[in-house]
PDB file of C-alpha atoms in Angstrom:
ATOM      1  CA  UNK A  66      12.094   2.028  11.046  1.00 57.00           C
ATOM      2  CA  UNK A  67       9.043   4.030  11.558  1.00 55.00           C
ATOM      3  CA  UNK A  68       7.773   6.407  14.140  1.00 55.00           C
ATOM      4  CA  UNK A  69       4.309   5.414  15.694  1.00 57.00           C
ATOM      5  CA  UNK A  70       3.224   6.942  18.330  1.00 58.00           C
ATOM      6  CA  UNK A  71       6.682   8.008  19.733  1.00 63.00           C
ATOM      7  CA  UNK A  72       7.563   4.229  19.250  1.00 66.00           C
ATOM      8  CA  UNK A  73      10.114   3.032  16.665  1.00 69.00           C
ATOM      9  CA  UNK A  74       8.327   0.151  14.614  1.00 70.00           C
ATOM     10  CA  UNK A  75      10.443  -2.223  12.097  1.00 78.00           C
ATOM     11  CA  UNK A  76       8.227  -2.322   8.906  1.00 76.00           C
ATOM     12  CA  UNK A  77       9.320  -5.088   6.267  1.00 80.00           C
ATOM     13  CA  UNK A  78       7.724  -6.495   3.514  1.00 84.00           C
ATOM     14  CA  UNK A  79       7.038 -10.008   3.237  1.00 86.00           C
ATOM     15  CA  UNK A  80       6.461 -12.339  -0.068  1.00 91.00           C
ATOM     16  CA  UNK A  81       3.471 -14.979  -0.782  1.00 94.00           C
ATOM     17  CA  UNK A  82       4.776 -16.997  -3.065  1.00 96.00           C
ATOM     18  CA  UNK A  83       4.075 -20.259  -4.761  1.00 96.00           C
ATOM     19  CA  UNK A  84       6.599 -23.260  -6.303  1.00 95.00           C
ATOM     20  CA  UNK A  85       5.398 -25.035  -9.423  1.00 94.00           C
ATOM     21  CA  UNK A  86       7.000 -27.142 -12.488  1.00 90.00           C
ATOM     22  CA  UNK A  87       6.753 -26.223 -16.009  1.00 83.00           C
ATOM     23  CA  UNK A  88       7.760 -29.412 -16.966  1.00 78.00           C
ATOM     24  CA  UNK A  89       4.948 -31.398 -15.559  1.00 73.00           C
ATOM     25  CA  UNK A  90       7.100 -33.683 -13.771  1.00 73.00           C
ATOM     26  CA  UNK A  91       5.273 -32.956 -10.381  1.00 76.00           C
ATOM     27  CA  UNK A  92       2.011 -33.694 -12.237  1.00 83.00           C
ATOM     28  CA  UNK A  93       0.697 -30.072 -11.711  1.00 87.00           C
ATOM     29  CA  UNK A  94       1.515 -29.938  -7.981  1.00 92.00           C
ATOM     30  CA  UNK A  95       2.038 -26.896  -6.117  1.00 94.00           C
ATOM     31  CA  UNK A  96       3.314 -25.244  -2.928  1.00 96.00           C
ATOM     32  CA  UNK A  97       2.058 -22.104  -1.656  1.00 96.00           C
ATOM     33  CA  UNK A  98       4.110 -20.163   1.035  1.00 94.00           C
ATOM     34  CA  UNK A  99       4.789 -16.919   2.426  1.00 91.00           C
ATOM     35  CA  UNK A 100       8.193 -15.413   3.658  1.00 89.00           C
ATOM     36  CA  UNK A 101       9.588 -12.684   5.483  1.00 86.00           C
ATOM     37  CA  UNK A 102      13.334 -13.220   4.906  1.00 87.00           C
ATOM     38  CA  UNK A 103      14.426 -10.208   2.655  1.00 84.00           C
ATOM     39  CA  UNK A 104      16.112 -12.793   0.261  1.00 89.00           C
ATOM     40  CA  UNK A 105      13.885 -15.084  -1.185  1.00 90.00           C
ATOM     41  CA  UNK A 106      17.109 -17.326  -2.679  1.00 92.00           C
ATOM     42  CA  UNK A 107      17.783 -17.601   1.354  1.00 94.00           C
ATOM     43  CA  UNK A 108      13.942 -19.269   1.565  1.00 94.00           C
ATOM     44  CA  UNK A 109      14.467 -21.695  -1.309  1.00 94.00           C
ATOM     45  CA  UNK A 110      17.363 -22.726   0.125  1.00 94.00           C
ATOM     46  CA  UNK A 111      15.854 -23.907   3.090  1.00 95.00           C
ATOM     47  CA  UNK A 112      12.833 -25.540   1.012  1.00 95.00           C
ATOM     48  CA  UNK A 113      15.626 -27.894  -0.736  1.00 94.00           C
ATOM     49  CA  UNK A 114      17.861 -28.400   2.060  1.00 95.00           C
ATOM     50  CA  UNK A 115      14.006 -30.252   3.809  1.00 94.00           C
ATOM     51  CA  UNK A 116      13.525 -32.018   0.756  1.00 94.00           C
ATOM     52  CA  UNK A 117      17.512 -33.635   0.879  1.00 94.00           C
ATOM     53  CA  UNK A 118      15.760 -34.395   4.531  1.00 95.00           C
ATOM     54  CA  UNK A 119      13.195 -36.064   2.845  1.00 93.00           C
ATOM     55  CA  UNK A 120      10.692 -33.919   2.989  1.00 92.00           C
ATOM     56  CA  UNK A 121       8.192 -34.870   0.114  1.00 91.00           C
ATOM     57  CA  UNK A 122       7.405 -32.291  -1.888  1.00 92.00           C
ATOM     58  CA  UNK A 123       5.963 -34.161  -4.651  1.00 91.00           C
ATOM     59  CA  UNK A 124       8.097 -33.571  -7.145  1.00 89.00           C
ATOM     60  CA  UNK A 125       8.668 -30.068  -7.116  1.00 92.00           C
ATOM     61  CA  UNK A 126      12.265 -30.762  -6.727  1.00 91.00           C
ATOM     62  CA  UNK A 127      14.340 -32.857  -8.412  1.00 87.00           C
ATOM     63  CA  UNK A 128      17.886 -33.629  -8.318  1.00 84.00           C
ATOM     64  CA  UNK A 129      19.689 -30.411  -9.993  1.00 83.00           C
ATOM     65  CA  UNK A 130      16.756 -28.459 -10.911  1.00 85.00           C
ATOM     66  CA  UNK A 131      14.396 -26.516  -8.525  1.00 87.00           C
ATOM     67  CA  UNK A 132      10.828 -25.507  -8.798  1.00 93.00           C
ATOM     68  CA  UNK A 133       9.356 -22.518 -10.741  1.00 93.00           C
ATOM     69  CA  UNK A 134       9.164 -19.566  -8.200  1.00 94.00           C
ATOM     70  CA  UNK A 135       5.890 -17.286  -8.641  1.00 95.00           C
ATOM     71  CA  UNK A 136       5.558 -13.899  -6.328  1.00 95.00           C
ATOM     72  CA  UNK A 137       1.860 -14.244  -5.984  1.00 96.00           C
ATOM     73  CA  UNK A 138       1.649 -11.359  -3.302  1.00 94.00           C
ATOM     74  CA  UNK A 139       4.183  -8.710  -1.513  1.00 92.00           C
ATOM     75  CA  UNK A 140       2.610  -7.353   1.901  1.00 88.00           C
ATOM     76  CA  UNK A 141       3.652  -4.695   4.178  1.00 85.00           C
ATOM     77  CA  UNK A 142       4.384  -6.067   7.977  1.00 81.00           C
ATOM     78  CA  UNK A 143       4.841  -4.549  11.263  1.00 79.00           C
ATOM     79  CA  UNK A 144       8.047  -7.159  12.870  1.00 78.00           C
ATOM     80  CA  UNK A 145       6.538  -8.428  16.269  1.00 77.00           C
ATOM     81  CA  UNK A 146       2.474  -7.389  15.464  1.00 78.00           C
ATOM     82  CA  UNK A 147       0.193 -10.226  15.901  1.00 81.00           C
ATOM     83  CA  UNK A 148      -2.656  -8.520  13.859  1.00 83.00           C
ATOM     84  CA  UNK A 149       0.034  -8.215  10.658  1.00 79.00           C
ATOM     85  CA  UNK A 150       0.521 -12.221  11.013  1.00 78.00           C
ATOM     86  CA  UNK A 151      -3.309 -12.661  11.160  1.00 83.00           C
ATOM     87  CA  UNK A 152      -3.371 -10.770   7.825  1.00 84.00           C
ATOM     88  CA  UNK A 153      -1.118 -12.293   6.062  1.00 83.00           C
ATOM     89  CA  UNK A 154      -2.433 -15.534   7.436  1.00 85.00           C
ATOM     90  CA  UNK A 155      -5.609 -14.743   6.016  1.00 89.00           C
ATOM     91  CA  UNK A 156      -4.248 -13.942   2.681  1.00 90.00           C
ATOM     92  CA  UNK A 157      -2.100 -16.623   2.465  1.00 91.00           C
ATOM     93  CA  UNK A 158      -5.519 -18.613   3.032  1.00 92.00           C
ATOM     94  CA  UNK A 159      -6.764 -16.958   0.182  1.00 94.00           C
ATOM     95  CA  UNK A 160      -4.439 -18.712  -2.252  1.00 94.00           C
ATOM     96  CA  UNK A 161      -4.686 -22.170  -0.544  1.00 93.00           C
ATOM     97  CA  UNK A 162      -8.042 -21.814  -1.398  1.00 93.00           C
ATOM     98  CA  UNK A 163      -7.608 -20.975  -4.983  1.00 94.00           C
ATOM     99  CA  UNK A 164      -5.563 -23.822  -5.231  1.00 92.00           C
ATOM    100  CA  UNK A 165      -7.041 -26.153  -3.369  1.00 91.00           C
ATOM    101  CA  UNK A 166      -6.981 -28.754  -6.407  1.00 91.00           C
ATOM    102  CA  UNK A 167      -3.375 -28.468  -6.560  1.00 91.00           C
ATOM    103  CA  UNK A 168      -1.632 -27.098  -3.779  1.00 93.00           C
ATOM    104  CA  UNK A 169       0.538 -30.222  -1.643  1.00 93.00           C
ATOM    105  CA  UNK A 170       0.225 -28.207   1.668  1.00 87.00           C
ATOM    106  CA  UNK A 171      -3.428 -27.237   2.291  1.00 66.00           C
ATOM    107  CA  UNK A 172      -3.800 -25.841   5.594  1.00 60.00           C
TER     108      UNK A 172
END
């Protein structure tokens, strides 16, 4: 918690990330995402319990073996501010456009 302004504000820190093979199998796919969940295992859990759904993540998972996770960017949040989502909106933008070539869930 911080004080703002008299107010008590819940600051976190949230995680762009992105999910890649080394192996090639996915053909140089990616996925780029962001979090806020404090444990990213908790986030990549959900990811492969979608894909058992059917979810297609083009062969980023496979049976027994999970994607390559890479932190791309760690950002500061204020829980409940609209402006913070914007931002990290925006820079989550940012890497869809990097890779636009590759990335399986362009906005």
């Amino acid at each position: 918690m911080v004080l703002v302004n008299g107010k008590n504000i819940s600051q976190r820190t949230g995680t762009i990330y992105k999910l890649h093979r080394n192996d090639h199998k996915a053909g140089g796919k990616c996925y780029i995402g962001s979090t806020t969940i404090p444990y990213f295992s908790v986030r990549l859990c959900q990811h492969r319990k979608c894909w058992r759904e059917g979810k297609d993540y083009q062969g980023l998972f496979q049976e027994g073996s999970d994607p390559t996770v890479e932190i791309l960017d760690t950002y500061d949040f204020i829980e409940g501010d609209k402006d913070s989502v914007v931002k990290v909106r925006q820079r989550e933008q940012d890497y869809f456009d990097l890779y636009k070539d590759t990335c399986i869930n362009i906005r």
